[in-house]
XYZ file of C-alpha atoms in Angstrom:
671
model
C -20.267 -2.685 -4.461
C -19.994 1.036 -6.069
C -17.767 2.198 -8.663
C -15.457 4.702 -7.148
C -11.698 4.600 -7.348
C -8.424 5.780 -5.814
C -4.724 5.411 -4.698
C -3.500 7.115 -1.819
C 0.379 6.979 -0.353
C -0.940 8.097 2.957
C 1.575 9.575 5.602
C 4.055 7.174 5.278
C 2.022 3.901 4.735
C 3.411 0.880 2.786
C 4.746 -0.549 -0.794
C 4.993 1.867 -3.604
C 6.826 0.488 -6.808
C 7.320 3.170 -9.690
C 9.636 1.244 -11.917
C 11.137 -1.454 -13.466
C 12.695 -4.698 -11.212
C 11.937 -6.660 -8.281
C 10.208 -5.008 -5.170
C 11.788 -6.685 -2.144
C 9.236 -5.984 1.017
C 11.114 -7.375 4.277
C 7.749 -8.558 6.601
C 9.760 -10.870 9.488
C 7.492 -11.489 11.992
C 5.220 -9.009 11.754
C 3.419 -10.874 9.296
C 1.467 -12.672 11.437
C 0.476 -9.629 13.515
C -1.330 -7.454 11.462
C -1.758 -4.407 14.098
C 2.113 -3.617 13.229
C 2.129 -1.159 10.126
C 5.133 -3.123 8.215
C 5.538 -0.954 5.348
C 4.085 2.448 6.249
C 7.113 4.196 6.295
C 8.655 3.649 2.824
C 6.659 5.978 0.996
C 8.036 9.214 2.723
C 11.322 8.110 1.863
C 10.854 7.363 -1.867
C 9.652 10.569 -1.763
C 12.716 12.037 -0.172
C 14.519 9.840 -1.954
C 13.248 11.729 -5.135
C 13.882 14.825 -3.932
C 17.525 13.952 -3.204
C 17.965 13.251 -7.202
C 15.349 15.416 -8.836
C 17.357 18.079 -10.931
C 14.916 20.682 -11.920
C 13.268 20.515 -15.507
C 13.132 23.500 -17.599
C 10.298 25.549 -16.089
C 10.012 24.019 -12.835
C 9.757 27.636 -10.703
C 6.331 28.508 -12.888
C 4.635 25.023 -11.886
C 5.674 25.385 -8.373
C 4.577 29.050 -8.368
C 0.807 27.879 -9.906
C 0.418 25.180 -7.586
C 0.880 27.329 -4.080
C -1.296 30.370 -5.816
C -4.524 28.012 -7.099
C -3.790 24.894 -5.532
C -3.852 22.829 -8.999
C -1.543 22.498 -11.356
C -1.601 20.137 -14.595
C 1.634 19.340 -15.762
C 2.639 18.715 -19.435
C 5.744 17.560 -20.963
C 7.586 15.170 -23.421
C 7.914 11.211 -22.192
C 10.897 11.305 -20.152
C 10.972 14.834 -18.719
C 10.763 13.715 -15.074
C 7.064 14.800 -15.027
C 5.691 12.341 -12.653
C 8.813 12.646 -10.395
C 8.285 16.337 -10.286
C 4.369 16.090 -9.373
C 5.397 14.098 -6.194
C 8.437 16.305 -5.399
C 6.165 19.303 -5.930
C 3.497 17.678 -3.536
C 5.938 16.504 -0.842
C 6.783 20.899 -0.665
C 3.351 20.895 0.578
C 3.470 18.521 3.274
C 1.161 19.425 6.533
C 0.324 17.997 9.984
C -3.129 17.162 8.221
C -4.389 14.938 4.820
C -2.253 12.453 3.500
C -0.155 11.930 -0.167
C -2.579 9.860 -2.566
C -2.264 8.863 -6.078
C -6.010 9.031 -7.682
C -6.867 6.557 -10.195
C -10.150 7.254 -11.465
C -10.387 4.220 -14.361
C -10.117 1.546 -11.568
C -12.753 -0.114 -10.135
C -13.674 -0.144 -6.937
C -12.912 3.658 -6.438
C -14.712 7.534 -5.590
C -15.064 9.216 -8.827
C -13.244 12.262 -9.603
C -16.361 14.506 -8.786
C -17.090 13.059 -5.214
C -16.364 15.460 -2.748
C -15.755 12.469 -0.284
C -12.505 12.157 -2.460
C -10.786 14.727 -0.540
C -9.748 15.354 2.980
C -8.813 18.596 4.398
C -4.794 19.177 3.238
C -4.519 16.234 0.942
C -1.430 16.339 -1.577
C -3.325 14.681 -4.719
C -1.579 13.536 -8.066
C -4.026 12.378 -10.906
C -1.425 10.763 -13.896
C -2.839 10.326 -16.364
C 0.045 10.664 -18.666
C -0.593 7.385 -20.414
C -3.946 7.722 -20.885
C -5.897 7.664 -24.428
C -8.197 10.126 -25.489
C -11.041 8.767 -24.380
C -10.497 8.553 -20.333
C -8.703 11.907 -20.663
C -11.758 13.677 -22.025
C -13.399 11.643 -19.281
C -11.631 13.339 -16.521
C -11.470 16.527 -17.609
C -14.893 16.729 -17.222
C -14.456 15.963 -13.698
C -11.760 18.343 -13.234
C -14.175 21.563 -12.340
C -15.955 19.885 -9.152
C -12.522 17.886 -8.117
C -10.774 21.538 -7.812
C -13.561 23.398 -6.329
C -13.043 20.444 -3.573
C -9.400 20.858 -3.354
C -9.691 24.691 -2.818
C -12.630 24.775 -0.680
C -10.441 22.266 1.603
C -6.753 23.762 1.280
C -5.473 20.540 -0.630
C -3.182 19.976 -3.337
C -3.367 18.437 -7.052
C -1.568 18.179 -9.225
C -2.376 16.743 -13.057
C -0.090 14.854 -15.252
C -2.395 15.338 -18.786
C -1.029 13.040 -21.665
C 1.293 14.960 -23.991
C 0.439 16.983 -26.944
C -3.124 16.161 -25.716
C -6.258 18.221 -26.091
C -6.995 20.481 -22.598
C -10.071 22.551 -22.623
C -10.240 26.304 -22.572
C -11.351 27.280 -19.113
C -8.023 24.430 -17.704
C -5.469 26.115 -19.758
C -5.111 28.978 -17.382
C -3.237 25.882 -15.062
C -1.273 24.142 -17.658
C 2.793 24.346 -17.079
C 4.801 22.770 -20.205
C 8.305 21.209 -18.498
C 11.259 20.302 -20.289
C 14.543 17.904 -19.312
C 16.881 19.215 -17.344
C 19.720 21.152 -19.747
C 22.623 18.978 -18.746
C 21.757 14.956 -18.595
C 25.185 14.434 -16.867
C 23.869 16.448 -14.282
C 21.181 14.108 -13.730
C 23.397 11.171 -13.646
C 26.083 12.763 -11.317
C 22.901 13.657 -9.018
C 22.314 9.956 -8.872
C 25.510 8.702 -7.940
C 26.115 11.321 -5.406
C 22.825 10.411 -3.682
C 23.689 6.895 -4.059
C 26.963 7.792 -2.138
C 29.676 7.730 -4.350
C 32.251 9.919 -3.123
C 32.436 13.567 -5.819
C 36.190 12.553 -7.022
C 35.092 8.767 -8.649
C 32.650 10.272 -10.916
C 33.575 14.363 -11.400
C 36.259 12.792 -14.579
C 35.228 12.547 -17.670
C 34.700 8.549 -18.936
C 34.012 7.266 -22.543
C 31.046 5.151 -21.372
C 29.368 8.053 -20.148
C 29.829 10.043 -23.284
C 28.554 7.678 -24.980
C 25.601 6.892 -23.034
C 24.645 10.215 -22.639
C 24.871 11.415 -26.765
C 21.629 9.921 -27.120
C 18.238 11.450 -25.719
C 17.481 9.515 -22.578
C 14.910 9.607 -20.609
C 15.502 10.518 -16.779
C 14.226 7.101 -15.700
C 17.178 5.692 -18.188
C 19.355 7.701 -16.658
C 18.848 7.091 -13.022
C 18.806 3.247 -13.911
C 22.333 3.330 -15.305
C 23.230 5.406 -12.439
C 21.941 2.337 -10.267
C 23.809 -0.218 -11.899
C 27.173 1.545 -11.640
C 26.034 1.798 -7.908
C 25.802 -2.349 -8.354
C 28.826 -2.530 -9.738
C 31.037 -1.197 -7.350
C 29.394 -2.725 -4.726
C 30.069 -6.123 -6.387
C 33.808 -5.233 -8.493
C 36.920 -6.808 -7.433
C 40.152 -5.123 -5.512
C 41.823 -2.339 -7.700
C 38.546 -1.389 -10.188
C 37.959 2.011 -10.717
C 35.219 4.131 -12.124
C 35.779 3.462 -15.401
C 35.619 -0.348 -15.299
C 32.475 0.042 -13.267
C 30.957 2.298 -16.111
C 31.928 -0.394 -18.423
C 30.246 -3.254 -16.425
C 27.150 -1.015 -16.336
C 27.028 -1.244 -19.739
C 27.948 -4.710 -20.743
C 24.507 -5.085 -18.574
C 22.439 -2.563 -19.759
C 22.928 -4.730 -23.440
C 21.614 -8.002 -21.697
C 23.290 -11.522 -21.637
C 20.939 -13.669 -22.484
C 23.068 -15.474 -25.506
C 25.795 -15.375 -23.090
C 24.026 -16.996 -20.299
C 22.633 -19.789 -23.049
C 26.229 -20.276 -24.128
C 27.187 -21.557 -20.422
C 24.517 -23.790 -19.848
C 24.635 -25.114 -22.834
C 28.557 -26.408 -21.690
C 27.124 -27.549 -17.989
C 26.005 -30.952 -18.754
C 25.734 -31.723 -14.864
C 22.447 -31.257 -12.676
C 24.407 -30.364 -9.740
C 26.235 -27.761 -11.829
C 22.634 -26.769 -13.418
C 21.069 -26.685 -9.556
C 23.525 -24.322 -8.301
C 23.837 -21.649 -11.158
C 19.634 -21.751 -10.422
C 20.261 -21.051 -6.668
C 22.955 -18.481 -7.285
C 20.235 -16.676 -9.529
C 17.720 -16.757 -7.352
C 19.804 -16.270 -4.610
C 21.915 -13.451 -5.264
C 24.069 -12.387 -2.298
C 23.280 -14.578 -0.193
C 25.195 -16.488 1.897
C 27.179 -19.105 0.527
C 25.865 -22.134 3.234
C 22.218 -21.031 2.302
C 23.024 -21.365 -1.535
C 24.822 -24.651 -0.980
C 21.714 -26.232 0.970
C 18.844 -24.702 -1.766
C 20.992 -26.286 -4.484
C 20.942 -29.553 -2.742
C 16.817 -28.844 -1.669
C 16.220 -28.268 -5.748
C 17.890 -31.347 -6.589
C 15.872 -33.348 -4.315
C 12.937 -31.286 -5.498
C 13.227 -32.573 -8.581
C 13.941 -35.629 -8.067
C 18.026 -35.899 -9.305
C 19.652 -39.092 -7.640
C 21.708 -38.286 -4.748
C 25.815 -37.997 -6.087
C 27.828 -41.097 -5.407
C 31.548 -40.112 -5.585
C 32.890 -40.152 -1.986
C 32.568 -36.732 0.352
C 36.008 -36.458 -0.031
C 36.684 -36.663 -3.347
C 33.969 -33.600 -4.821
C 34.258 -30.529 -6.329
C 34.751 -27.833 -3.076
C 32.204 -24.737 -3.339
C 34.822 -22.425 -4.458
C 35.513 -24.622 -8.152
C 31.994 -24.793 -8.264
C 30.822 -21.386 -8.137
C 34.118 -20.710 -10.628
C 32.137 -23.490 -13.175
C 29.036 -21.168 -13.327
C 30.949 -17.724 -13.492
C 30.044 -17.069 -9.780
C 32.627 -16.539 -6.819
C 31.721 -15.624 -2.999
C 33.239 -12.384 -1.492
C 32.908 -10.538 1.710
C 31.306 -11.762 4.336
C 30.430 -15.030 2.364
C 28.230 -13.553 -0.215
C 27.541 -15.555 -3.572
C 27.345 -13.304 -6.879
C 27.910 -14.210 -10.237
C 30.980 -12.337 -11.207
C 29.091 -10.342 -13.947
C 26.453 -7.424 -13.491
C 23.109 -8.384 -13.624
C 23.642 -12.253 -14.805
C 21.481 -13.510 -12.088
C 18.719 -12.268 -13.855
C 19.798 -13.296 -17.111
C 19.929 -16.966 -15.828
C 16.904 -16.713 -14.026
C 14.867 -15.961 -17.232
C 17.063 -18.284 -19.179
C 15.773 -21.578 -17.217
C 12.373 -20.170 -16.569
C 11.587 -19.650 -20.973
C 13.523 -23.146 -21.779
C 12.410 -25.104 -19.327
C 8.642 -24.919 -18.482
C 8.864 -28.088 -16.696
C 10.875 -26.908 -14.200
C 8.058 -23.806 -13.030
C 6.080 -26.499 -10.753
C 9.238 -27.656 -9.299
C 10.093 -24.125 -8.265
C 7.418 -22.971 -6.444
C 7.913 -25.838 -4.043
C 11.472 -25.630 -3.964
C 10.902 -21.940 -2.559
C 8.643 -22.811 -0.177
C 11.157 -25.591 1.176
C 13.989 -23.206 1.572
C 12.275 -20.715 3.424
C 10.989 -23.159 5.865
C 14.818 -24.700 6.326
C 16.583 -23.078 9.756
C 19.889 -21.802 8.478
C 20.656 -18.633 10.134
C 21.866 -16.944 7.120
C 18.515 -17.042 6.192
C 17.554 -13.506 7.257
C 14.339 -12.068 6.078
C 15.451 -9.975 3.359
C 17.124 -12.712 1.967
C 13.865 -14.979 2.170
C 11.686 -11.943 0.838
C 14.288 -11.188 -2.110
C 13.939 -15.214 -2.646
C 10.182 -15.029 -3.046
C 9.933 -11.633 -5.096
C 12.416 -13.275 -7.656
C 10.154 -15.899 -8.172
C 7.308 -14.037 -8.487
C 9.047 -11.563 -10.983
C 9.559 -14.876 -13.145
C 5.749 -15.312 -13.152
C 4.745 -12.047 -13.349
C 7.403 -11.174 -16.427
C 5.538 -13.687 -18.578
C 2.055 -12.954 -18.250
C 1.460 -15.984 -15.302
C -0.456 -13.458 -12.521
C -3.370 -16.524 -12.126
C -0.172 -18.923 -11.560
C 1.705 -16.840 -8.781
C -1.606 -16.221 -6.794
C -2.581 -20.219 -6.917
C 0.954 -20.576 -5.693
C 0.458 -18.137 -2.820
C -3.051 -19.035 -1.837
C -1.416 -22.405 -1.583
C 1.456 -21.263 0.418
C -1.048 -19.712 2.608
C -3.502 -22.906 3.045
C -4.376 -24.790 6.546
C -1.307 -26.023 8.633
C 0.582 -23.601 6.984
C 3.720 -22.421 9.002
C 4.638 -18.586 9.514
C 7.804 -18.512 7.191
C 4.880 -20.277 4.118
C 2.647 -17.356 5.399
C 4.789 -14.541 5.299
C 6.205 -15.860 2.033
C 2.129 -15.968 0.327
C 2.140 -12.368 1.978
C 5.481 -11.524 -0.249
C 4.289 -12.916 -3.149
C 0.915 -11.156 -3.018
C 2.627 -8.181 -2.489
C 4.885 -8.642 -5.800
C 1.787 -8.897 -7.770
C -0.122 -5.817 -6.015
C 2.884 -3.855 -6.901
C 3.113 -4.922 -10.437
C 2.501 -2.151 -12.962
C 0.495 -4.930 -15.515
C -1.291 -6.986 -12.767
C -1.572 -4.777 -9.804
C -5.548 -4.316 -11.017
C -5.843 -8.202 -11.645
C -4.398 -8.954 -8.309
C -6.694 -6.494 -6.632
C -9.777 -8.216 -8.270
C -8.215 -11.762 -7.072
C -7.570 -10.418 -3.432
C -11.840 -9.129 -3.542
C -12.754 -12.434 -4.322
C -10.908 -14.577 -1.971
C -12.329 -11.646 0.883
C -15.827 -12.050 -0.485
C -16.535 -15.498 -1.755
C -14.044 -18.077 -0.664
C -13.485 -20.302 1.999
C -11.103 -19.036 3.995
C -8.375 -21.023 6.479
C -7.199 -19.251 8.911
C -3.919 -18.859 7.675
C -4.623 -17.637 4.617
C -7.401 -15.225 6.389
C -4.937 -14.222 7.972
C -2.649 -13.664 4.607
C -5.183 -11.248 2.806
C -5.570 -9.129 6.367
C -2.105 -8.746 6.020
C -1.824 -7.774 2.593
C -5.086 -5.492 2.890
C -3.697 -3.743 5.711
C 0.039 -2.757 4.971
C -0.189 -3.188 1.042
C -3.884 -2.583 -0.190
C -4.267 0.047 2.144
C -1.774 2.219 0.980
C -2.267 2.229 -3.159
C -5.848 1.573 -2.622
C -7.029 2.263 0.567
C -11.061 2.268 -0.240
C -10.159 -0.806 -1.574
C -8.622 -2.125 1.617
C -11.803 -0.853 3.131
C -13.807 -3.029 1.391
C -11.825 -5.869 1.411
C -11.490 -5.614 5.655
C -15.086 -5.426 5.923
C -15.611 -8.303 4.419
C -12.598 -10.062 5.957
C -14.183 -8.588 9.261
C -17.522 -9.827 8.430
C -16.180 -13.251 8.072
C -13.790 -13.616 10.932
C -14.732 -16.410 13.126
C -12.913 -16.758 17.097
C -9.919 -13.761 16.153
C -10.238 -9.544 15.545
C -7.323 -9.831 13.533
C -9.305 -8.598 10.533
C -11.743 -5.817 12.692
C -8.469 -4.228 14.179
C -7.037 -4.273 11.205
C -9.832 -2.452 9.919
C -10.334 -0.303 12.939
C -6.792 0.691 12.331
C -7.036 1.525 8.747
C -10.485 4.337 9.872
C -8.396 5.505 12.702
C -6.359 7.898 10.875
C -8.527 8.942 8.576
C -12.117 10.815 8.578
C -12.650 10.379 4.739
C -12.192 6.167 5.421
C -14.730 6.423 8.778
C -17.172 8.388 6.878
C -17.142 5.829 4.060
C -17.368 2.914 6.612
C -20.128 4.115 8.465
C -22.274 5.170 5.081
C -21.458 1.665 3.996
C -23.056 -0.161 7.009
C -25.777 2.085 6.998
C -26.885 1.153 3.515
C -26.195 -2.690 3.661
C -28.370 -5.202 5.232
C -26.687 -4.201 8.850
C -26.655 -7.953 9.790
C -25.100 -9.711 13.324
C -21.705 -9.564 11.515
C -22.068 -5.173 11.095
C -23.511 -4.748 13.896
C -20.435 -6.098 16.109
C -18.108 -4.102 13.927
C -20.165 -0.871 14.375
C -19.161 -0.408 17.733
C -15.868 0.032 17.387
C -15.902 2.714 14.301
C -18.167 4.792 15.883
C -15.786 6.011 18.932
C -18.017 8.925 20.205
C -14.067 10.647 20.869
C -13.018 10.740 17.476
C -16.893 11.734 16.001
C -16.922 14.843 18.084
C -13.128 15.609 17.011
C -12.221 18.970 15.878
C -8.358 19.341 16.193
C -7.915 18.640 12.463
C -10.991 21.027 10.857
C -13.166 23.366 12.551
C -16.360 20.726 11.722
C -16.825 17.703 13.200
C -17.341 14.290 11.640
C -20.770 14.518 13.177
C -21.362 17.577 11.908
C -22.519 15.936 8.751
C -25.853 15.198 7.452
C -24.616 12.096 6.253
C -22.139 11.005 9.129
C -25.402 11.609 11.624
C -27.628 9.682 8.874
C -25.585 6.799 8.682
C -25.135 6.732 12.781
C -28.882 6.650 13.548
C -29.253 3.885 10.613
C -27.091 1.746 12.549
C -27.800 2.686 16.517
C -31.333 1.998 15.329
C -30.449 -1.636 14.055
C -28.555 -2.452 16.690
C -30.848 -1.522 19.549
C -33.368 -3.456 17.436
C -31.264 -6.276 17.164
C -30.263 -6.274 21.185
C -33.902 -4.951 22.758
C -35.093 -8.365 20.905
C -32.443 -10.766 22.641
C -32.461 -12.056 26.028
C -31.451 -9.498 28.965
C -27.877 -11.581 29.273
C -26.444 -10.790 26.001
C -26.767 -7.153 25.878
C -23.582 -6.132 27.511
C -21.798 -5.398 24.643
C -24.613 -2.386 23.946
C -24.971 -1.328 27.297
C -21.003 -0.517 26.767
C -21.434 1.177 24.198
C -24.506 3.236 24.792
C -22.646 4.389 28.518
C -19.282 5.328 26.375
C -21.427 7.195 24.719
C -23.115 9.083 27.347
C -19.879 9.147 29.463
C -18.061 11.241 26.308
C -21.246 13.131 26.349
C -20.858 13.959 29.566
C -17.277 14.388 30.098
C -15.571 15.170 26.805
C -18.104 16.075 23.890
C -18.257 19.784 25.211
C -21.235 21.661 23.073
C -21.943 18.297 20.733
C -22.663 16.355 23.821
C -26.132 16.881 22.998
C -25.804 15.967 19.947
C -24.767 12.515 21.156
C -27.737 12.437 23.060
C -30.094 13.482 20.016
C -28.837 10.317 17.298
C -29.313 7.709 20.287
C -33.153 9.260 20.767
C -33.829 9.424 16.964
C -32.222 6.186 16.431
C -34.566 4.462 19.704
C -37.531 6.283 17.515
C -36.977 4.319 14.755
C -37.050 0.991 15.945
C -40.768 0.340 15.247
C -42.608 -2.230 17.361
C -39.329 -2.108 20.000
C -39.303 1.516 20.259
C -40.426 1.354 24.211
C -38.186 -1.217 24.501
C -35.089 0.655 22.608
C -35.948 3.869 25.352
C -35.927 1.812 28.363
C -32.539 0.450 27.503
C -31.186 4.046 26.949
C -32.526 5.141 30.114
C -31.664 2.105 31.758
C -28.354 2.549 30.415
C -27.762 5.816 31.343
C -28.398 5.386 35.314
C -25.652 2.701 34.917
C -23.464 5.357 33.510
C -23.868 7.546 36.072
C -22.132 4.975 38.168
C -19.174 4.641 36.544
C -18.364 7.951 35.602
C -14.494 8.868 35.080
C -15.074 11.817 37.375
C -17.894 11.456 39.201
C -21.777 11.035 38.763
C -22.825 14.488 38.621
C -22.666 15.371 34.940
C -24.045 12.089 33.937
C -26.658 12.569 36.337
C -28.084 15.599 35.208
C -27.118 13.995 31.288
C -29.631 11.218 32.273
C -32.333 13.794 33.073
C -32.150 15.760 29.831
C -31.635 12.223 28.128
C -35.218 11.527 30.174
C -36.644 14.863 28.668
C -35.894 13.831 25.381
C -37.434 10.970 25.424
C -40.296 12.087 26.820
C -40.465 14.705 24.276
C -40.103 12.087 21.235
C -43.093 10.007 22.393
C -45.164 13.509 22.878
C -45.319 13.499 27.039
C -43.369 16.467 27.996
C -42.281 19.625 26.491
C -39.950 20.569 23.868
C -36.210 19.572 24.590
C -34.078 22.707 26.801
C -32.741 24.630 24.652
C -28.729 24.069 24.637
C -28.013 27.553 27.175
C -30.465 26.193 29.549
C -28.541 22.482 29.437
C -25.342 24.326 30.337
C -26.293 25.796 33.294
C -27.931 22.360 34.961
C -24.604 21.299 34.242
């Protein structure tokens, strides 16, 4: 494996988690269909959101001008000044029909090096966030920046580097450095967020003592955004008659934390049913009352609590039971705690102070997601899994979360459990602390673990719709291993083809990866699917087709040579797939490749010429396939016949049996 590394947010491809809190991803039925790009619209939504809430930092105009004039800007500024948000918004402003928004992570194993020219595609918008880098990695990155800048300039891409504040910058890079400062009016930042949350102006354009107190201290931009989100959530859960000041006060109380308050209340709850209901509300916060009631009963049975012996009509009703735990059922029968962020404090309390409960919670969540309650919609189910995953990750138990996800996706798991496994792994991959560990674990599963059909499908979904966003090169490698190993299905192969379909860079890398590998039978089965001649000769994005690149041609010759060698050593009846692949190349060479048609022929002949002892048989297969292609040509056989004659001349020349290859102009006259 090469030691290369990147993160991208492709033209709209998947899940990104850039702040604190839970991450909720709705997979629905697409979890068992890897062809559906479930997450691929989310990043563009996030970039639009950043654009809506960003208040221009000091010096934004100079940053924008430097990026426009040079294609590169190195962004400096104190922590909390909005450096990363500014970088993302600026790159979004340079959105074009070609290229993708990608975040580069050079310190991650498995991504391309910054100085590697294949890292950049035309029109790419690249973010290199090194704001938290230590001195060593920052100096290493600076050594590679000139080469990266050169490639960015040549390919008309754009690069924003966020440097460590007060870090040492090489003199020849100082020209690209611009320092920003936080907006002069933090109240405007808060109001911009509230406006973006849909709150009417008249509700927040008034003085409020809580807001004044909060903003009296210098706050990072992210903290201001988090406080605005708490105000928004307080408004949504507020009782009748409450106004802006009450929402702000609730946000302030929630920000202070509720751990002590929750601990005192739990101490007073002596019945198992009370605590089960409290846990169910915390894990299913905002879910329908029927779902919460059923989940509480399932939790009691999961932990082995005896059934209640009180006659049904003498038991407390749900409204009374909810009031005992400071919760209530609101509009639409949605159950919530009466205090903001009480649910997260409850989850943390039981997780931290009742460790013996943790294994039961995994079993319980699996039982809940499999229940058939009509109110258990995908968002609720995914939120439940995300909250459980959040506790594993908060307490550094990434291994246990991975094992739980693997168990959920094991042989015989139903759709609901498989979707839960995808959701759990999504949370792990999105976690800023444990994401790298989960990427490595997914790699180990894809390469070495004996996979069941159900869990293999979980991994395909995770790689195609989650990892492909943040680490497309990682997704490529893992899907390649899955495609090589799958039997009886083609889910991983389809996902691999979909991944490279939208990226010349990834197609180039996969071809190179195949050519440099051992080209076993599994790889030879993959090669025809990722060597579509129409895409190899396409020049709609740039004037240079992939097939014009020396490295691509070298990889194609190596793969075709191995394919021909393998096929001619097999019985005639087993050569159907080979003939189909060759005929596709010949049809495109005759009908759609234009002046690149002869290049396609040259690559086939060169590959056959390198087949060693099978060289003659390989030439024979090419010629026989060309003759068959004449009968199946899309627009008649005249061009195909001429192409066959040209192919025969090239084969003769390769064998030293005739004159040199006709010139391109002569070939054009014959057509």
